Amino acid sequence: MSQTTAATRSGSMESLKHSFLMKYEFILFVLIALIVLFLSITTDGNFWNQGNLSSVLVSVSIVSIAAVGATLVIITSGIDISAGSVLGLTATVVALGGQHGLPLWLIIVSALATGCIAGFINGYLIAVHKVPAIIVTLGTLSIWRSAVFMLLGGSWGTDIPMEFSEWFIMTKLAGVPLIFWLVIVLVLVSGYMMNNRKWGRYIYALGNNEEATVFAGLPTKRLLVFIYVIAGLLVAVSALVSLGQSPIVQSSSGQGFELSVIAAVVIGGASISGGRGSIMGAFLGAILVELVRNAVILLHIQPFWTGVVMGVMIIIAVLVSLSRDKGGAN
Amino acid sequence: MSQTTAATRSGSMESLKHSFLMKYEFILFVLIALIVLFLSITTDGNFWNQGNLSSVLVSVSIVSIAAVGATLVIITSGIDISAGSVLGLTATVVALGGQHGLPLWLIIVSALATGCIAGFINGYLIAVHKVPAIIVTLGTLSIWRSAVFMLLGGSWGTDIPMEFSEWFIMTKLAGVPLIFWLVIVLVLVSGYMMNNRKWGRYIYALGNNEEATVFAGLPTKRLLVFIYVIAGLLVAVSALVSLGQSPIVQSSSGQGFELSVIAAVVIGGASISGGRGSIMGAFLGAILVELVRNAVILLHIQPFWTGVVMGVMIIIAVLVSLSRDKGGAN
Amino acid sequence: MPHLLELVDISKSFGGTHALKSVSISLQAGKLHAIVGENGAGKSTLIKTIMGVHQPDAGQMFVEGEPVKIANPSVARKLGFSAVFQDPLTYPHLSVLENIFLTDPILNKMGNLDFAAMERKIKPYCEQLGFDVKLLHREIRTLRLGHRQLVTILKALVEDARLIIFDEPTAILSAGEIDHLFKIIDYLKKNNRAVVYISHRLEELMRIADEATILTDGRTVGHRTKEELSIDDLLTKMSGKDMRDYQPDVRLSKPDGSRQPVVEVKQLGKQGQFENIDMQIWPGEVLGVYGQVGAGRSEVALSMFGMRAADRGEVWIEGRKVKIKHPKDAISKGIGYLPEDRKSQGVFSFQSISNNLISVVFRKLRGPLFSLNRRKTNELMEKYQKILSIKYGAPSDPISSLSGGNQQKVVLGRWMAEDLKLLILDEPTQGVDVMTKRQIHDLIKSLAAEGLAVLVISSDLPELLSVSSRILVMNRGRIVAEYDETQDDLAQKLLSSAVGIGGK
Amino acid sequence: GVSVKKNEGGAASPAASGANGADKQYTIAFVPKLVGFPYFTSMDKGAQKAAKELGVKWIYQGPTTADVSEQAKYVSGLIDQKVDAVGVAANSPTALNQLIGKAKGQNIKFFTSDSDVTNPDRSLFVQQATDKDLGYAMADIIAEEVGGEGKVGILSAGSTATNLNAWIGFVKERLAEKAPKIQLLDTQFAGEDINKSTQIASQIIAANPDIKGFIGISAANTPGIAEAVKQAGKTGEIAITGIGIPNGVKPYIKAGVINKAILWDPEKLGYLTVWGVLQQLKGVELQAENDVPGIGKVKYDAATKSLLLGPPLVFDKENIDNYDF
Ligand SMILES: Nc1ncnc2c1ncn2[C@@H]1O[C@H](COP(=O)(O)OP(=O)(O)OP(=O)(O)O)[C@@H](O)[C@H]1O
Ligand SMILES: Nc1ncnc2c1ncn2[C@@H]1O[C@H](COP(=O)(O)OP(=O)(O)OP(=O)(O)O)[C@@H](O)[C@H]1O
Ligand SMILES: [Mg+2]
Ligand SMILES: [Mg+2]
């Protein structure tokens, strides 16, 4: 267990067992357990109600899928604030496909292609033209949102294939929506690869010192483009799941999604200045974020408190991980 | 030739006249002139209509004031995405002051203090605790927005002193709202100081290599905190002007403001990775952004096109300034 | 047999600067080829061209007789070339082991990374270089600069390349480490590797070079075989002046022990870094500090300068006890510090050369309307360009366009312009060419002669011998010996106490 | 979106067109709460139809989010362009006061449609249905479907929207009077966001396993609730009603998740708006009851200067297929 994490952070093997990140993820885990315990007690078991649990887990899944990609992006010291618009665009493509009666497979292919293309454009400008990621994605955020408005032409997209809801949300294994299991597999596999495959380490290296990867003859540009494409693809998958959860597309669909995703990644311990971060952490971060949202509703708290809790949580997460860092350095 | 770039960018004086940034600013200027010409022709003079012109210039002023602070922040390789929430919070403070019948001076002082405090909190966490700026301001963005919701308690703030509107917007000099003249003075004076005062030079140095400023014995932390306080203060001033323009406070007031501000600064040629940027550029950037918005209204274009134009403009601005950079380096 | 690599008429310019002008050079397997030249002569540019970082504007390259185009660094790697660059680039948050093996990882049967195998492979090299194996698992950012330099050497060794290039690998290494390195280089040569070696420490080259090429202003001005090598000849060839005419030496008078020391350090200590540091520095003296990499010299200096807090001990300035919490306190009390890590602690890379030079004395250059006094700035610039012979196009050029040695001179000049009581110089002449180094040594001595106290930390033994009036030796965080310049066999004594034999 | 509907031959710009009486082509501009929202898109469609039939130039443009000051910018821009009448579906009852004064000063008529302002200087309010009718209709449907007792949740868009709050007020009033045994839960807010509505509704259902009914106050809330009920497997167990746009609620009505949803015909509202404003521009007095082509009899209340489209429209399985917007 402990191996994965340390390698993630420092990539070293020996300190695996005592790694700080392990401890950090452990903190997250304990925090989650505490909130769950608290909710179990205070809500008369409503938290464990099948419907509530499914709804929370599906929301976690939607954020987590995109967060896997966002973690890679953030490790390379990039950022993707266009994710919400890309989600909206993908959903729009699905709705238009449904409206024109395209076959399901073609709809899915178009949706995933949309994500990949959006990711490619980001990656291309960032890797090849060296435009800072925040600028590129600020630009595409704006452009894709406009595209959604224009494509929907003022109406709602309602012709969403029923399959998304059936597959991901209605289908359950051990009472838990299928998608959540898939997300767990995604997190474990991609986390393992980041630590134990050459490519995973290249991604960390790239985030640590891009210039050095160029000098070392690594295919830096291609790798960066690839990461943004993957990130776009995963956002498109998130879009399909979210259409399962709510099969209508509005012009505002996905707005603010990027913030949830970035919050999850950062609460999960990734450093925005690149070079570190873990997929498992991002997953736990997503759970934490959604649990807070859920608690606000279950406990009949004023919804504005979500914002305060989230804001404080993000800052504290970073403070904690920074202070551990310092500890590590000396 | 290669000499000039670095120097100007870095704010050195010697070569102002032939500097590339100067040329970059010149490009912006030409672009603005072209848009104005185009609007003059296509809108039957509606563009030059007193009301329209004032409204555009006031909007430019609101963005520019905050953009002066944001330029400093971005030069230090920071970013402030909490500006929109701070604007909302300041406006809320004004509305509550008005509601409780506080005297005007006290309202103004409270508003400016709000901005300073919000800036101080950002600066403190960033400078002293070394939390990355995007994280801190992502957190405070969320927190202040929630505070606005709570303080307004579901209603709108409507008790806004009339003076803001009278002073800044109704009062005109040579047909142009007073505030715009003030902004021009602000831009010229702060631009001059950035290039010719030691503090200005320190700020550029700080953004370039923070550790080296510590070795050079500069008061790095205090300077950073100071910059964020100034940025907060200027956002508060923007809030007062925007209340002059539209004397009502909603829970969503200011949302998205940070994006306009960052767009202006970046279109103005500042580098998001720090060490360079100019206040005059940011001002021209603000004019460009607001002209595009205005054009969309005057020409009855689909408002979604604003998004596309802005997105493309941001990316192109950075591409252009990067390519000039390269020219300089070789 | 054709040469391993042959460069013919390679030219490269950056804007108006002609860094290389028809340079030709050929490298043979089993031979060490030294490249010498003044700062800015084009040595690093040549290396970067071979490694595919820069593309030549003209000229051809042949590998074993076949023409090649090295379009990017990965082509160079595939050809079996590897290099230790002058400013080594590392991945700060990855472990040392990963930094070494990133590009050529060892994989297990599953295709996963096999860290245990990597460790086994690197261990023998660590032992040869005297590099503590425990450090392999630390994040590399936690290592001191000297250790990081060793890591990049390890990396070049493990890649098992047929051409290995070292661009000033020993700039901040001390005699012990250098001996280890040379043994390894001998071993490489025996195994038929070609080695390119760049250094400003000409005495090193006498020991290991098989041939040498001399560059001046981007042009090849000479080639010498092992038999023809001599320091005087190289110097003359490099600078175009006859160095035998050079008349050095301001003699420093011995400090007057009865006077009050400028700075006195009493029992300074910091957990795990250094202990019981006592030292006194008198006005008008140059106190040298010698030691191996990691001996703790920089740490002591950093805490005197207020960058790091010491746990114990006192600092007195001119008889008064002072608290220094931040470098700005130190500067206001008259202490200056030239950091050893030029890239991350010294240079403002986007800024102009003149802005870099004046970044400390800025406040004294006030002109009308609170602006910067341009005339004074220019005077200052001209003065230090002359004193330090800085080679640049215009003062407004970005400092990043300068060669490594010239950047070092600018950062050094920054402190010379300030009025100080004590100037601490940490590896002051790293990467500086021999001629300028002598000038800098003279400058240091004349500053001292005017009453400044100077503390010089250096791993360059000849430098310390020529500049200091007194030398302290540190070993594992303690001062283990003190010598003064009049002692016999000084070099030998310094060396043995630095590694822990001998003592006061 | 924006649409500029020019009638054939109506080339003259509003400013240039002389005062030659009946020939004058009037320009009427309207700024909805936000564009890109199907409800307002339908209004625009109806208004375009009216513009074509009645020979008016119609401008429809507005912000992409329901923002007060953005809306004000559009209104201000249109006044500067000297249109003959400018109107809004107001995002704020008071924020536009200054602009209403400015319009009056330039002899431009200022009207509202869908959602009113408090300023007495506005020339006309075109009302879809009375707040009371809408609130009562929703209350009556839910009371009947839950059998007069049990927990009922309310999901609304925003806490500051005046018309939504008015409807909630009437729902409460009616239920207190007609079905006092119904226990209303705290109102929750999900914005004009269907996905968020689904998430919050799911969780409300979880927090109140015995919930019997749900009311969606805004058009985005109702389909969101329906999806949540469907996913919770409680179709038929939890009754749903609320304001619904036909295409949004159609699948749920067909699947039996929702029995009845309420709206009015926004196309007709758009049509009526153009017609009413045109009467005022021409100086024709509105009567207590007016005959509007294509709509029928329409009431006018001179005291409040408001035209009323009529009683709310109830969609169910039978009639839902007749609407496509
Ligand atoms: N990227 C660059 N842009 C502009 N000029 C450059 C660049 N790199 C090198 N130069 C210039 O090319 C010349 C040769 O530089 P180079 O770094 O090769 O010198 P060097 O011989 O390695 O010197 P040193 O001994 O100081 O390291 C210098 O004048 C330097 O200023
Ligand atoms: N064998 C070792 N293992 C781990 N850490 C070491 C070792 N040797 C030294 N260090 C570390 O090196 C640091 C002292 O290095 P410092 O830079 O002060 O010495 P230095 O003599 O200036 O060497 P350098 O020339 O590398 O700067 C301390 O932080 C110490 O913990
Ligand atoms: Mg060099
Ligand atoms: Mg040192």
PDB file of N, CA and C in Angstrom, chain C residues 201-252:
ATOM      1  N   ARG C 201      40.045  25.265 -14.669  1.00  0.00           N
ATOM      2  CA  ARG C 201      41.161  24.929 -13.790  1.00  0.00           C
ATOM      3  C   ARG C 201      42.212  24.206 -14.619  1.00  0.00           C
ATOM      4  N   LEU C 202      43.111  24.993 -15.167  1.00  0.00           N
ATOM      5  CA  LEU C 202      44.033  24.443 -16.156  1.00  0.00           C
ATOM      6  C   LEU C 202      44.945  23.370 -15.572  1.00  0.00           C
ATOM      7  N   GLU C 203      45.241  23.492 -14.309  1.00  0.00           N
ATOM      8  CA  GLU C 203      46.131  22.487 -13.713  1.00  0.00           C
ATOM      9  C   GLU C 203      45.488  21.098 -13.759  1.00  0.00           C
ATOM     10  N   GLU C 204      44.161  21.052 -13.691  1.00  0.00           N
ATOM     11  CA  GLU C 204      43.471  19.770 -13.841  1.00  0.00           C
ATOM     12  C   GLU C 204      43.758  19.149 -15.199  1.00  0.00           C
ATOM     13  N   LEU C 205      43.691  20.039 -16.196  1.00  0.00           N
ATOM     14  CA  LEU C 205      43.835  19.534 -17.564  1.00  0.00           C
ATOM     15  C   LEU C 205      45.209  18.911 -17.775  1.00  0.00           C
ATOM     16  N   MET C 206      46.207  19.501 -17.138  1.00  0.00           N
ATOM     17  CA  MET C 206      47.551  18.946 -17.262  1.00  0.00           C
ATOM     18  C   MET C 206      47.551  17.488 -16.826  1.00  0.00           C
ATOM     19  N   ARG C 207      46.730  17.162 -15.851  1.00  0.00           N
ATOM     20  CA  ARG C 207      46.725  15.797 -15.338  1.00  0.00           C
ATOM     21  C   ARG C 207      46.024  14.819 -16.262  1.00  0.00           C
ATOM     22  N   ILE C 208      44.955  15.265 -16.925  1.00  0.00           N
ATOM     23  CA  ILE C 208      44.136  14.250 -17.602  1.00  0.00           C
ATOM     24  C   ILE C 208      44.000  14.399 -19.109  1.00  0.00           C
ATOM     25  N   ALA C 209      44.325  15.554 -19.665  1.00  0.00           N
ATOM     26  CA  ALA C 209      44.000  15.762 -21.074  1.00  0.00           C
ATOM     27  C   ALA C 209      44.934  15.004 -21.996  1.00  0.00           C
ATOM     28  N   ASP C 210      44.371  14.455 -23.091  1.00  0.00           N
ATOM     29  CA  ASP C 210      45.188  13.841 -24.124  1.00  0.00           C
ATOM     30  C   ASP C 210      45.433  14.826 -25.243  1.00  0.00           C
ATOM     31  N   GLU C 211      44.488  15.738 -25.406  1.00  0.00           N
ATOM     32  CA  GLU C 211      44.694  16.809 -26.377  1.00  0.00           C
ATOM     33  C   GLU C 211      43.784  17.955 -25.965  1.00  0.00           C
ATOM     34  N   ALA C 212      44.012  19.131 -26.526  1.00  0.00           N
ATOM     35  CA  ALA C 212      43.204  20.281 -26.154  1.00  0.00           C
ATOM     36  C   ALA C 212      42.951  21.159 -27.359  1.00  0.00           C
ATOM     37  N   THR C 213      41.730  21.737 -27.385  1.00  0.00           N
ATOM     38  CA  THR C 213      41.418  22.713 -28.427  1.00  0.00           C
ATOM     39  C   THR C 213      41.157  24.028 -27.721  1.00  0.00           C
ATOM     40  N   ILE C 214      41.706  25.095 -28.286  1.00  0.00           N
ATOM     41  CA  ILE C 214      41.559  26.402 -27.650  1.00  0.00           C
ATOM     42  C   ILE C 214      40.612  27.259 -28.476  1.00  0.00           C
ATOM     43  N   LEU C 215      39.602  27.784 -27.815  1.00  0.00           N
ATOM     44  CA  LEU C 215      38.620  28.649 -28.474  1.00  0.00           C
ATOM     45  C   LEU C 215      38.830  30.083 -28.004  1.00  0.00           C
ATOM     46  N   THR C 216      38.768  31.009 -28.945  1.00  0.00           N
ATOM     47  CA  THR C 216      38.729  32.423 -28.584  1.00  0.00           C
ATOM     48  C   THR C 216      37.649  33.076 -29.423  1.00  0.00           C
ATOM     49  N   ASP C 217      36.745  33.757 -28.767  1.00  0.00           N
ATOM     50  CA  ASP C 217      35.656  34.427 -29.482  1.00  0.00           C
ATOM     51  C   ASP C 217      34.991  33.529 -30.517  1.00  0.00           C
ATOM     52  N   GLY C 218      34.784  32.313 -30.156  1.00  0.00           N
ATOM     53  CA  GLY C 218      34.043  31.418 -31.040  1.00  0.00           C
ATOM     54  C   GLY C 218      34.883  30.812 -32.154  1.00  0.00           C
ATOM     55  N   ARG C 219      36.173  31.085 -32.164  1.00  0.00           N
ATOM     56  CA  ARG C 219      37.038  30.570 -33.226  1.00  0.00           C
ATOM     57  C   ARG C 219      38.040  29.588 -32.630  1.00  0.00           C
ATOM     58  N   THR C 220      38.392  28.557 -33.413  1.00  0.00           N
ATOM     59  CA  THR C 220      39.451  27.668 -32.949  1.00  0.00           C
ATOM     60  C   THR C 220      40.771  28.391 -33.182  1.00  0.00           C
ATOM     61  N   VAL C 221      41.538  28.598 -32.121  1.00  0.00           N
ATOM     62  CA  VAL C 221      42.806  29.296 -32.337  1.00  0.00           C
ATOM     63  C   VAL C 221      44.003  28.395 -32.090  1.00  0.00           C
ATOM     64  N   GLY C 222      43.729  27.148 -31.748  1.00  0.00           N
ATOM     65  CA  GLY C 222      44.875  26.284 -31.575  1.00  0.00           C
ATOM     66  C   GLY C 222      44.466  24.898 -31.152  1.00  0.00           C
ATOM     67  N   HIS C 223      45.369  23.973 -31.398  1.00  0.00           N
ATOM     68  CA  HIS C 223      45.144  22.606 -30.976  1.00  0.00           C
ATOM     69  C   HIS C 223      46.452  22.095 -30.391  1.00  0.00           C
ATOM     70  N   ARG C 224      46.414  21.409 -29.266  1.00  0.00           N
ATOM     71  CA  ARG C 224      47.641  20.931 -28.641  1.00  0.00           C
ATOM     72  C   ARG C 224      47.497  19.449 -28.316  1.00  0.00           C
ATOM     73  N   THR C 225      48.583  18.711 -28.537  1.00  0.00           N
ATOM     74  CA  THR C 225      48.590  17.324 -28.100  1.00  0.00           C
ATOM     75  C   THR C 225      49.088  17.291 -26.665  1.00  0.00           C
ATOM     76  N   LYS C 226      48.981  16.118 -26.079  1.00  0.00           N
ATOM     77  CA  LYS C 226      49.366  15.968 -24.683  1.00  0.00           C
ATOM     78  C   LYS C 226      50.779  16.499 -24.429  1.00  0.00           C
ATOM     79  N   GLU C 227      51.663  16.193 -25.362  1.00  0.00           N
ATOM     80  CA  GLU C 227      53.049  16.572 -25.179  1.00  0.00           C
ATOM     81  C   GLU C 227      53.228  18.088 -25.207  1.00  0.00           C
ATOM     82  N   GLU C 228      52.384  18.739 -26.008  1.00  0.00           N
ATOM     83  CA  GLU C 228      52.569  20.175 -26.196  1.00  0.00           C
ATOM     84  C   GLU C 228      51.920  21.013 -25.090  1.00  0.00           C
ATOM     85  N   LEU C 229      51.138  20.358 -24.223  1.00  0.00           N
ATOM     86  CA  LEU C 229      50.345  21.119 -23.256  1.00  0.00           C
ATOM     87  C   LEU C 229      51.208  21.829 -22.223  1.00  0.00           C
ATOM     88  N   SER C 230      50.920  23.137 -22.036  1.00  0.00           N
ATOM     89  CA  SER C 230      51.505  23.822 -20.884  1.00  0.00           C
ATOM     90  C   SER C 230      50.580  24.960 -20.491  1.00  0.00           C
ATOM     91  N   ILE C 231      50.515  25.215 -19.196  1.00  0.00           N
ATOM     92  CA  ILE C 231      49.552  26.205 -18.724  1.00  0.00           C
ATOM     93  C   ILE C 231      49.845  27.569 -19.327  1.00  0.00           C
ATOM     94  N   ASP C 232      51.095  27.967 -19.325  1.00  0.00           N
ATOM     95  CA  ASP C 232      51.428  29.293 -19.831  1.00  0.00           C
ATOM     96  C   ASP C 232      51.031  29.443 -21.290  1.00  0.00           C
ATOM     97  N   ASP C 233      51.297  28.395 -22.029  1.00  0.00           N
ATOM     98  CA  ASP C 233      50.972  28.424 -23.451  1.00  0.00           C
ATOM     99  C   ASP C 233      49.467  28.547 -23.652  1.00  0.00           C
ATOM    100  N   LEU C 234      48.716  27.742 -22.904  1.00  0.00           N
ATOM    101  CA  LEU C 234      47.260  27.794 -23.043  1.00  0.00           C
ATOM    102  C   LEU C 234      46.755  29.197 -22.714  1.00  0.00           C
ATOM    103  N   LEU C 235      47.257  29.741 -21.626  1.00  0.00           N
ATOM    104  CA  LEU C 235      46.813  31.063 -21.201  1.00  0.00           C
ATOM    105  C   LEU C 235      47.083  32.102 -22.277  1.00  0.00           C
ATOM    106  N   THR C 236      48.253  32.063 -22.810  1.00  0.00           N
ATOM    107  CA  THR C 236      48.619  33.034 -23.824  1.00  0.00           C
ATOM    108  C   THR C 236      47.722  32.895 -25.040  1.00  0.00           C
ATOM    109  N   LYS C 237      47.507  31.660 -25.402  1.00  0.00           N
ATOM    110  CA  LYS C 237      46.705  31.389 -26.593  1.00  0.00           C
ATOM    111  C   LYS C 237      45.248  31.847 -26.396  1.00  0.00           C
ATOM    112  N   MET C 238      44.725  31.574 -25.218  1.00  0.00           N
ATOM    113  CA  MET C 238      43.333  31.915 -24.923  1.00  0.00           C
ATOM    114  C   MET C 238      43.100  33.413 -24.964  1.00  0.00           C
ATOM    115  N   SER C 239      44.010  34.150 -24.337  1.00  0.00           N
ATOM    116  CA  SER C 239      43.747  35.570 -24.144  1.00  0.00           C
ATOM    117  C   SER C 239      44.427  36.432 -25.183  1.00  0.00           C
ATOM    118  N   GLY C 240      45.338  35.820 -25.922  1.00  0.00           N
ATOM    119  CA  GLY C 240      46.065  36.605 -26.879  1.00  0.00           C
ATOM    120  C   GLY C 240      47.109  37.498 -26.221  1.00  0.00           C
ATOM    121  N   LYS C 241      47.225  37.412 -24.900  1.00  0.00           N
ATOM    122  CA  LYS C 241      48.237  38.223 -24.214  1.00  0.00           C
ATOM    123  C   LYS C 241      49.292  37.270 -23.658  1.00  0.00           C
ATOM    124  N   ASP C 242      50.442  37.779 -23.393  1.00  0.00           N
ATOM    125  CA  ASP C 242      51.438  36.927 -22.784  1.00  0.00           C
ATOM    126  C   ASP C 242      51.268  36.982 -21.285  1.00  0.00           C
ATOM    127  N   MET C 243      50.773  35.881 -20.722  1.00  0.00           N
ATOM    128  CA  MET C 243      50.404  35.912 -19.320  1.00  0.00           C
ATOM    129  C   MET C 243      51.622  35.981 -18.402  1.00  0.00           C
ATOM    130  N   ARG C 244      52.786  35.703 -18.964  1.00  0.00           N
ATOM    131  CA  ARG C 244      53.955  35.760 -18.078  1.00  0.00           C
ATOM    132  C   ARG C 244      54.243  37.195 -17.654  1.00  0.00           C
ATOM    133  N   ASP C 245      53.709  38.130 -18.485  1.00  0.00           N
ATOM    134  CA  ASP C 245      53.911  39.525 -18.128  1.00  0.00           C
ATOM    135  C   ASP C 245      52.989  39.977 -17.012  1.00  0.00           C
ATOM    136  N   TYR C 246      52.027  39.131 -16.716  1.00  0.00           N
ATOM    137  CA  TYR C 246      51.023  39.548 -15.740  1.00  0.00           C
ATOM    138  C   TYR C 246      51.665  39.731 -14.378  1.00  0.00           C
ATOM    139  N   GLN C 247      51.465  40.894 -13.813  1.00  0.00           N
ATOM    140  CA  GLN C 247      52.059  41.158 -12.509  1.00  0.00           C
ATOM    141  C   GLN C 247      50.984  41.218 -11.443  1.00  0.00           C
ATOM    142  N   PRO C 248      50.793  40.142 -10.738  1.00  0.00           N
ATOM    143  CA  PRO C 248      49.715  40.136  -9.772  1.00  0.00           C
ATOM    144  C   PRO C 248      50.145  40.759  -8.461  1.00  0.00           C
ATOM    145  N   ASP C 249      49.314  40.562  -7.510  1.00  0.00           N
ATOM    146  CA  ASP C 249      49.661  40.607  -6.115  1.00  0.00           C
ATOM    147  C   ASP C 249      49.726  41.945  -5.414  1.00  0.00           C
ATOM    148  N   VAL C 250      48.658  42.168  -4.738  1.00  0.00           N
ATOM    149  CA  VAL C 250      48.656  43.162  -3.692  1.00  0.00           C
ATOM    150  C   VAL C 250      49.003  42.326  -2.458  1.00  0.00           C
ATOM    151  N   ARG C 251      50.033  42.653  -1.765  1.00  0.00           N
ATOM    152  CA  ARG C 251      50.336  41.869  -0.566  1.00  0.00           C
ATOM    153  C   ARG C 251      49.474  42.387   0.565  1.00  0.00           C
ATOM    154  N   LEU C 252      48.864  41.475   1.264  1.00  0.00           N
ATOM    155  CA  LEU C 252      48.063  41.889   2.418  1.00  0.00           C
ATOM    156  C   LEU C 252      48.947  41.857   3.650  1.00  0.00           C
TER     157      LEU C 252
END
